[in-house]
Coordinates of C-alpha atoms in Angstrom, one line a residue:
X668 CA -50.1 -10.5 -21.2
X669 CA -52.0 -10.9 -17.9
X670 CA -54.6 -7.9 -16.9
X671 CA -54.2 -6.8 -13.0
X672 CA -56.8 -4.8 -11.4
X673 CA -56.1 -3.3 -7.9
X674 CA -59.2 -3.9 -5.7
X675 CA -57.7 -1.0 -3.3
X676 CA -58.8 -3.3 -0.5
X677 CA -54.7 -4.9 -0.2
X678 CA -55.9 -7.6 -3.1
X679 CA -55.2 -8.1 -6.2
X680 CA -57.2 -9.5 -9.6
X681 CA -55.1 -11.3 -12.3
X682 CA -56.9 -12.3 -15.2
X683 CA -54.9 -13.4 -18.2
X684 CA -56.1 -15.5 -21.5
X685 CA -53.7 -18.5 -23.8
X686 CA -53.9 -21.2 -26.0
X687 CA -54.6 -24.5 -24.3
X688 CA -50.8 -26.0 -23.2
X689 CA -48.6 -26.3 -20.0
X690 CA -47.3 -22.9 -18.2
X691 CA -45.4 -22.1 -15.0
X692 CA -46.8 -19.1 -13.3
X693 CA -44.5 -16.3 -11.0
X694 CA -45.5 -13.2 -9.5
X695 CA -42.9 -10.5 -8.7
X696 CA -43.2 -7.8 -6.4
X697 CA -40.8 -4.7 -6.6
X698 CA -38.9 -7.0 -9.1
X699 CA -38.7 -9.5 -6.6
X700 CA -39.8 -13.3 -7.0
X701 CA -42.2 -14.1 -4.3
X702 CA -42.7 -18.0 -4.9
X703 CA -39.6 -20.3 -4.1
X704 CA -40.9 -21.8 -7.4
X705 CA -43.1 -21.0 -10.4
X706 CA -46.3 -22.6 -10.1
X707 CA -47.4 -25.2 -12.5
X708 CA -50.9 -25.2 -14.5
X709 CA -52.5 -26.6 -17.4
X710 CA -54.8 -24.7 -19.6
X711 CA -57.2 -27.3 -21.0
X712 CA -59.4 -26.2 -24.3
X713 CA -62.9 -25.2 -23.8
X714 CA -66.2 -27.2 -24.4
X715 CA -68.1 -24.2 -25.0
X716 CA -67.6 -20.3 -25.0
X717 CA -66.4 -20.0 -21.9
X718 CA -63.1 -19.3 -20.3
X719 CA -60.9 -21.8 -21.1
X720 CA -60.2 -23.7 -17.6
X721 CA -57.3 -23.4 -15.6
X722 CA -55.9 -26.0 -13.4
X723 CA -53.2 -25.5 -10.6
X724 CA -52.2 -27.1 -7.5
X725 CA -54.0 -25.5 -4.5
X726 CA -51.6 -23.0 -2.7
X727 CA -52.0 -21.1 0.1
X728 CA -52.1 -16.7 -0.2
X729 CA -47.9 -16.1 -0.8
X730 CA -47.0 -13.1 1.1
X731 CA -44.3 -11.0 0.3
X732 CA -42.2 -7.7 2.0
X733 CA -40.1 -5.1 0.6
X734 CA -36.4 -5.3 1.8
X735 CA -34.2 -2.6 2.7
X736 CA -31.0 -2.8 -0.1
X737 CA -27.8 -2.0 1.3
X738 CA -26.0 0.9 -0.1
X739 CA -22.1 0.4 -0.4
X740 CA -19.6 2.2 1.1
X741 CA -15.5 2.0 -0.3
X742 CA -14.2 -1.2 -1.0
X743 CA -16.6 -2.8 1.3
X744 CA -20.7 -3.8 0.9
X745 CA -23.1 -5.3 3.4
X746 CA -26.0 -6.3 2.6
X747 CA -29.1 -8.7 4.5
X748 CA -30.9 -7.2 1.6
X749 CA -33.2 -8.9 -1.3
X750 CA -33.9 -6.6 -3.4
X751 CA -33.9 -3.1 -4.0
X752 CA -37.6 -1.1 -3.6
X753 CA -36.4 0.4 -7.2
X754 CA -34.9 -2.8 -8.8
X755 CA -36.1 -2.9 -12.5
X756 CA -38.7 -5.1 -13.2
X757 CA -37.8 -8.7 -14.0
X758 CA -38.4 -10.4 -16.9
X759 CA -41.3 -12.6 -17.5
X760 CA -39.8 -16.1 -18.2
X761 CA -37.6 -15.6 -15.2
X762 CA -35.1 -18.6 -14.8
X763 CA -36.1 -20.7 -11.4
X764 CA -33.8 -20.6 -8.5
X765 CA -33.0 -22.8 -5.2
X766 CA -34.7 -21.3 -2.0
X767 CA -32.7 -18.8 -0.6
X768 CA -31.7 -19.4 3.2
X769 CA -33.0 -17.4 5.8
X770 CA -30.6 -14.5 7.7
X771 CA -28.1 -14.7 4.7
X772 CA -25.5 -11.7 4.7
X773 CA -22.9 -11.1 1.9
X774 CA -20.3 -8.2 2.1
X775 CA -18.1 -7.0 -1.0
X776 CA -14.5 -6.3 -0.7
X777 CA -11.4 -5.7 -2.9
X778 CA -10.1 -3.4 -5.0
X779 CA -11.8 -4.5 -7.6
X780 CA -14.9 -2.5 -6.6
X781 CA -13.2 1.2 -6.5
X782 CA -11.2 1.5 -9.2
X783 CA -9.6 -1.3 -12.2
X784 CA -7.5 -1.3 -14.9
X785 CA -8.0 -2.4 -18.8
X786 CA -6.0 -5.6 -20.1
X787 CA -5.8 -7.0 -16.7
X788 CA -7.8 -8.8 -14.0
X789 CA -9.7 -7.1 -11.5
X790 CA -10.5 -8.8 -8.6
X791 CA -13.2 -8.4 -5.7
X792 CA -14.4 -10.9 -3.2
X793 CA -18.0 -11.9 -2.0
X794 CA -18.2 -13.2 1.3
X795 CA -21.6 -14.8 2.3
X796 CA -22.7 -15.7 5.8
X797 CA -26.1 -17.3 7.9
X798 CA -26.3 -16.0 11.6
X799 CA -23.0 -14.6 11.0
X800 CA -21.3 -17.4 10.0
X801 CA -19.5 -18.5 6.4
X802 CA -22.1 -20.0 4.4
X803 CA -21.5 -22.3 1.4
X804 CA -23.5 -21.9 -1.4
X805 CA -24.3 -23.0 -5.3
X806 CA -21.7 -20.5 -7.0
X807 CA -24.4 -20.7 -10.2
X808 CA -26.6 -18.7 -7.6
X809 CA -24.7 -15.7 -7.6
X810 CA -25.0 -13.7 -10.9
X811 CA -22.4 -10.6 -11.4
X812 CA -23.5 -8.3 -13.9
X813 CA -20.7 -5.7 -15.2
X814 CA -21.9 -2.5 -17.9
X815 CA -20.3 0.2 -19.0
X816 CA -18.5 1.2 -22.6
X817 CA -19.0 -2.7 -23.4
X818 CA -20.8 -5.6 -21.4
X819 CA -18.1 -7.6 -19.3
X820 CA -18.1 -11.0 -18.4
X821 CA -16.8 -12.3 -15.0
X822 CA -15.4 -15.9 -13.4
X823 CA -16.9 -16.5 -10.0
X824 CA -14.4 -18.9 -8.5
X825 CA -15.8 -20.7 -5.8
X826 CA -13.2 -20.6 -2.6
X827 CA -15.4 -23.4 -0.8
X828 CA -15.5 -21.4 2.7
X829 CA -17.9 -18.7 2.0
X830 CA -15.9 -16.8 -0.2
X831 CA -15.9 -16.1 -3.8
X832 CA -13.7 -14.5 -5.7
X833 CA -15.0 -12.1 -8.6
X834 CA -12.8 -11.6 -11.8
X835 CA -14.0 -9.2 -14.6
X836 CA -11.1 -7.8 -17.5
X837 CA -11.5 -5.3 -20.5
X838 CA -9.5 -3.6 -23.1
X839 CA -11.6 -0.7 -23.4
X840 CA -11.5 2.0 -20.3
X841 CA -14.6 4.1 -19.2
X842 CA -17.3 3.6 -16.2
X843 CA -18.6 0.5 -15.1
X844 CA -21.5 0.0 -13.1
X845 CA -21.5 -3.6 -11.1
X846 CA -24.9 -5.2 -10.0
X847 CA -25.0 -8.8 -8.3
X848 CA -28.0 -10.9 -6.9
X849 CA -28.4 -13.6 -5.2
X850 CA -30.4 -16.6 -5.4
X851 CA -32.4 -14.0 -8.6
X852 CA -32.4 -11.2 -6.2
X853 CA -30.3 -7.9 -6.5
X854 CA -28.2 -7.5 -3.1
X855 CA -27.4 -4.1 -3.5
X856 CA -29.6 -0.5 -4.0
X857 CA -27.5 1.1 -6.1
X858 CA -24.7 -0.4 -8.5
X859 CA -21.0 -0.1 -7.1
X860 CA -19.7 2.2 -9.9
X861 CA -16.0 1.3 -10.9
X862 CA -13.6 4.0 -12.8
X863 CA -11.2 1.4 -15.2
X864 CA -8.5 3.2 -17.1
X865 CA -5.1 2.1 -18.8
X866 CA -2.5 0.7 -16.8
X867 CA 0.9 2.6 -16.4
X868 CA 3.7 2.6 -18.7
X869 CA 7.1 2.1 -17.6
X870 CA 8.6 3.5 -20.1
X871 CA 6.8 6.5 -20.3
X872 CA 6.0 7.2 -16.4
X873 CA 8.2 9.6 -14.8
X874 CA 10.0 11.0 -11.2
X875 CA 10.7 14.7 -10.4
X876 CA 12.0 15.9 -7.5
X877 CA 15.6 17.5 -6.7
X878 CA 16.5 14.6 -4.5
X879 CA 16.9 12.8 -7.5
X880 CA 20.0 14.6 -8.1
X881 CA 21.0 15.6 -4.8
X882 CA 20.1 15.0 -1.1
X883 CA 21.3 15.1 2.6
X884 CA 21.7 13.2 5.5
X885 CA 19.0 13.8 8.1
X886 CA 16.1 15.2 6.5
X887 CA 13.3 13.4 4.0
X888 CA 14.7 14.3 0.7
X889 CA 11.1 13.9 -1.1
X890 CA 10.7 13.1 -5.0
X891 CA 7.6 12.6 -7.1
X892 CA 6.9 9.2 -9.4
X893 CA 4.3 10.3 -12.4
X894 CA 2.5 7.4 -13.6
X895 CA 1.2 8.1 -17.3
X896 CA 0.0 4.7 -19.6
X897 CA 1.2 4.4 -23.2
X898 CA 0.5 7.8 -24.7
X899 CA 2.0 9.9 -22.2
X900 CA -1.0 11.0 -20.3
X901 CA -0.9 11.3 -16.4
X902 CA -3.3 9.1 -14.7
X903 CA -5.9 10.1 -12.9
X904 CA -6.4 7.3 -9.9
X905 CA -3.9 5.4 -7.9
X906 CA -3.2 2.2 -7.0
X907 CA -0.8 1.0 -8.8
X908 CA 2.4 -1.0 -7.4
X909 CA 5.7 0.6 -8.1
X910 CA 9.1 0.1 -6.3
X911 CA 11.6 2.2 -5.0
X912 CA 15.1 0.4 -4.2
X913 CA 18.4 1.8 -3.8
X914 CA 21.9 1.0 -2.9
X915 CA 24.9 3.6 -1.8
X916 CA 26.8 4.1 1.7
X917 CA 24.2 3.2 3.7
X918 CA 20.8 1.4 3.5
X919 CA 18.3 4.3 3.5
X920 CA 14.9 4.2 4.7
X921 CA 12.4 4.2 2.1
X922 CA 8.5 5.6 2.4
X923 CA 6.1 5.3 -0.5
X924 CA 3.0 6.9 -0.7
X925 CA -0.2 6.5 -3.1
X926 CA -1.9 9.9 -3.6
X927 CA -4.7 8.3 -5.0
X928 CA -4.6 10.8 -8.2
X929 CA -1.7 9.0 -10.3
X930 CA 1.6 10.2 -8.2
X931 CA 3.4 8.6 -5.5
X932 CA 5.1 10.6 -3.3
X933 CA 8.8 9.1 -1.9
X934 CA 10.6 10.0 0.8
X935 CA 13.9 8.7 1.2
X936 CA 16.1 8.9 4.8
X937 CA 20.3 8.1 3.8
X938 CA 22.2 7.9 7.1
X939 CA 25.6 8.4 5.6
X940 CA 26.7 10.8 2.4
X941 CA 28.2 9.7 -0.6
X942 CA 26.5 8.4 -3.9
X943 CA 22.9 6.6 -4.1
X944 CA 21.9 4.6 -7.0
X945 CA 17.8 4.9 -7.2
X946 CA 16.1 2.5 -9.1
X947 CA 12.2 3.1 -9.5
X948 CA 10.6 0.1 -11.1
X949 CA 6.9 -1.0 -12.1
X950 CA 5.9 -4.9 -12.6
X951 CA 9.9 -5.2 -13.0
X952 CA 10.7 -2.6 -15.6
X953 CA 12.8 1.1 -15.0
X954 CA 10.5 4.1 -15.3
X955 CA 12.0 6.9 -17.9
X956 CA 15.3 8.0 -16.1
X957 CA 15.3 5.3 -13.8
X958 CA 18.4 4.3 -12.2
X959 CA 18.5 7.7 -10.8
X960 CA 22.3 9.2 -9.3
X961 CA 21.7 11.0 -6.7
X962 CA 24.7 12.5 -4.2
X963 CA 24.0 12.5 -1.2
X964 CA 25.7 15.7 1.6
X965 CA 26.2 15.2 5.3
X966 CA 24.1 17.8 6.9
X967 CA 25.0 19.3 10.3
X968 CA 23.7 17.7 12.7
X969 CA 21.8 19.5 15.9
X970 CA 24.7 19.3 17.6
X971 CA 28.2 19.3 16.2
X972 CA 31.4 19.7 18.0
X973 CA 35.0 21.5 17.0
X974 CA 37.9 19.7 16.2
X975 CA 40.8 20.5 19.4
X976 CA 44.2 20.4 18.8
X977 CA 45.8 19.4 21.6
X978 CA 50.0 19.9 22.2
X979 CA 52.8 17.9 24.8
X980 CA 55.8 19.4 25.4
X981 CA 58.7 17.1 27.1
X982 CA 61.7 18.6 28.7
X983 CA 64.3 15.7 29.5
X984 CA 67.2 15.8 32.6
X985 CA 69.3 14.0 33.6
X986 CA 69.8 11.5 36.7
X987 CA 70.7 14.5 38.7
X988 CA 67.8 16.8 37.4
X989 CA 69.7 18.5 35.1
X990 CA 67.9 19.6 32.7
X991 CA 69.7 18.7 28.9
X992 CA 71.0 20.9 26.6
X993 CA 70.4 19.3 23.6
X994 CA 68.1 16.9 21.6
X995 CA 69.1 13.2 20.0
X996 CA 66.9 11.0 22.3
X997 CA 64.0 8.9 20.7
X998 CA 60.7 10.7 21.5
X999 CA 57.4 8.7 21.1
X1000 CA 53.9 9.6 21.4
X1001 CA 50.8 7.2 20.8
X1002 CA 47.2 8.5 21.3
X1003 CA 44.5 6.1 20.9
X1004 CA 41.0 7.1 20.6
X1005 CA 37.0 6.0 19.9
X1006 CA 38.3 5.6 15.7
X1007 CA 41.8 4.0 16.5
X1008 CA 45.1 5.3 16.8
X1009 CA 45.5 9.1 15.6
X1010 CA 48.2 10.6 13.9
X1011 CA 51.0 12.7 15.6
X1012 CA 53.1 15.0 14.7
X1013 CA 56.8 14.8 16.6
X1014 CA 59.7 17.7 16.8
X1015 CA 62.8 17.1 18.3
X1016 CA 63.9 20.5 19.0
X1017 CA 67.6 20.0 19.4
X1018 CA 67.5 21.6 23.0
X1019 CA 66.6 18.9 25.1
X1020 CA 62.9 20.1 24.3
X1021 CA 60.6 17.8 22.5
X1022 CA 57.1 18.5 20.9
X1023 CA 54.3 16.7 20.1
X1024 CA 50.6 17.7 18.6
X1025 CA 47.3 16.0 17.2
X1026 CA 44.0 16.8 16.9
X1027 CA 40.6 15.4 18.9
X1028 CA 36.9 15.6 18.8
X1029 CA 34.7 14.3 21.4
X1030 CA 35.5 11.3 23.1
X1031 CA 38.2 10.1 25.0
X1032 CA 41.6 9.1 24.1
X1033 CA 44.5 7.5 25.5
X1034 CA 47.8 9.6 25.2
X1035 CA 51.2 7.3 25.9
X1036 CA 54.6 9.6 25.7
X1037 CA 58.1 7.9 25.9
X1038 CA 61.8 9.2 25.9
X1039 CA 64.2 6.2 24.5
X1040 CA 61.8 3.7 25.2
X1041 CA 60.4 4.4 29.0
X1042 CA 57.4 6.1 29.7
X1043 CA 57.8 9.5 31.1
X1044 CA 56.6 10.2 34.4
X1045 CA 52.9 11.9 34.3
X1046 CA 51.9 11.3 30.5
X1047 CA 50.0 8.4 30.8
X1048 CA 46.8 9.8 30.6
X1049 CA 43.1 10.5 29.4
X1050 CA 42.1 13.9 27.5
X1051 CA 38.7 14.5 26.0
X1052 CA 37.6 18.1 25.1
X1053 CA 36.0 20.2 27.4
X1054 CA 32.3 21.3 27.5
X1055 CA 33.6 24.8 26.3
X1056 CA 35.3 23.4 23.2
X1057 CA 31.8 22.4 22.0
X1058 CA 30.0 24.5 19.9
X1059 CA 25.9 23.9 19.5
X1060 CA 24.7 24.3 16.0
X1061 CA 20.8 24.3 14.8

């Protein structure tokens, strides 16, 4: 074990005694390598009682500075750093690597960094760069470090533009604490500390809400999906995928969203009432309950208008103006309006007197009235309801 006396003058003494053989020397400073390489010497055996020699290729005084480590933030990590001030020290056989380039950058994203789950991948992404620009290195450079309830091992898959993808599983949840360095050095101040826990359960995850069972047209109609893994505990974190589909009279909006404490919170937007089929699914399979069959109730709108009945009454002459005295004569009335023809009721009232009715909303309509077969004079014409027949709801 070498001796090291500080000189309180900014140097340094290293004195250190072994058995005559071949050694690589490396100094570290704040648990940071400061020679691209170990140095090489050879420790020869003495011819007398003094210090055994030391030979070592002349090298000029290696200076070395404490980085700033960058401290992470999200799903996302920057870092021009080396190494932490507070990085533990390194070992003393530390393994040699390549020099590491000048104004190198790396930034961590994915989800894999905020929160995973056990018995599946979990994925982040470093991204290197040099003068802000994707750098390619040596992938065996890089050196991801996972700890927690059990010590993970990850794939670094090298994406051969700067990027490399990160992938780390376990079976047993808990708190994880990530550490990755670079070229031997630590990038980061501070491990990115990642919550894993059990996936969801189909089959025992759940959705509440009354709009499960019934819902109307024009408002949100908001339910709850539960995620909970095997044993029927609620989860704790988000970010799992589950979809909402359904089919009915119409094809309803759908808005999902992640609450980030194991619900999802839906609102769904039917245009037209009648009966909805909901199916809530996750990776393929119905939740508890799921299809859901929900009715769904056509709401009053902001405005609404009354239904008019509207009435013709036909007195018939004769050539000379005469007005008739009794019915027989075929009386026909079509009204057409914005859904099609309507139905209308006709009364021959045996008088010379005929009667028609039907019944509008808003819109216009086409009324045709004919007495055996020809039109009668002033009935070919356009009715609507009036702005007084309208009644404003809210």
């Amino acid at each position: 074990t070498p001796n090291i006396k500080n000189n309180n003058d900014g140097t340094f003494l290293v004195t250190y005694s072994a058995p005559a053989g071949s050694y690589n020397i490396q100094i570290f400073l704040f648990g940071k390598a400061v020679l691209a390489k170990p140095l090489p010497c050879t420790i020869r055996p003495a011819t007398s009682s003094a210090v055994p020699q030391v030979s070592a290729p002349p090298s000029a005084p290696v200076t070395a500075s404490t980085p700033t480590a960058a401290q992470p933030s999200g799903d996302s990590v920057n870092s021009s750093a080396s190494a932490p001030s507070h990085a533990p020290h390194a070992p003393s056989h530390a393994p040699s690597h390549a020099e590491r380039p000048k104004n190198l950058k790396c930034t961590l994203q994915g989800t894999g960094l905020k929160s995973g789950k056990t018995d599946q991948l979990n994925t982040f992404n470093i991204i290197v760069k040099e003068d802000n620009q994707p750098k390619q290195i040596d992938a065996n450079e890089i050196s991801v470090s996972i700890e927690g309830p059990e010590k993970l091992q990850s794939k670094i898959i090298d994406n051969k533009n700067g990027t490399y993808n990160v992938q780390y599983q376990t079976s047993v949840p808990g708190t994880y604490n990530i550490n990755i360095s670079l070229f031997g050095k630590p990038i980061l101040a501070k491990p990115v500390v990642v919550p894993i826990s059990p996936p969801p359960s189909a089959e025992k995850s759940t959705a509440v809400g009354p709009a499960l069972k019934q819902m109307t047209t024009g408002t949100a109609n908001p339910f709850t999906i539960i995620a909970k893994d095997e044993k029927g505990n609620q989860l704790s974190k988000g970010g799992d995928v589950f979809q909402v589909r359904a089919s009915g009279p119409s094809q309803a909006k759908i808005e999902l969203k992640d609450n980030a404490d194991g619900t999802y919170t839906v609102h769904f937007f039917p245009t037209v009432g009648g009966e909805y089929s909901i199916d809530i699914l996750y990776k393929g399979q119905p939740i508890s309950g799921s299809p859901f069959k929900a009715v769904c109730l056509v709401e009053t709108g902001e405005t609404a208008f009354l239904s008019k009945k509207e009435t013709i009454q036909v007195v018939a002459h004769d050539d000379y103006g005469n007005a008739k005295n009794h019915g027989g004569d075929k009386f026909e009335v079509e009204v057409f309006g914005p859904k099609g023809f309507l139905e209308v009721d006709t009364r021959d009232n045996q008088n010379g007197t005929y009667y028609a009715e039907y019944w509008v909303t808003n819109g216009e309509y086409k009324v045709s009235v004919k007495l055996n077969g020809r039109h009668v004079k002033g009935c070919l014409l356009y009715t609507s309801p009036s702005p007084r027949d309208r009644q404003k709801s809210r």
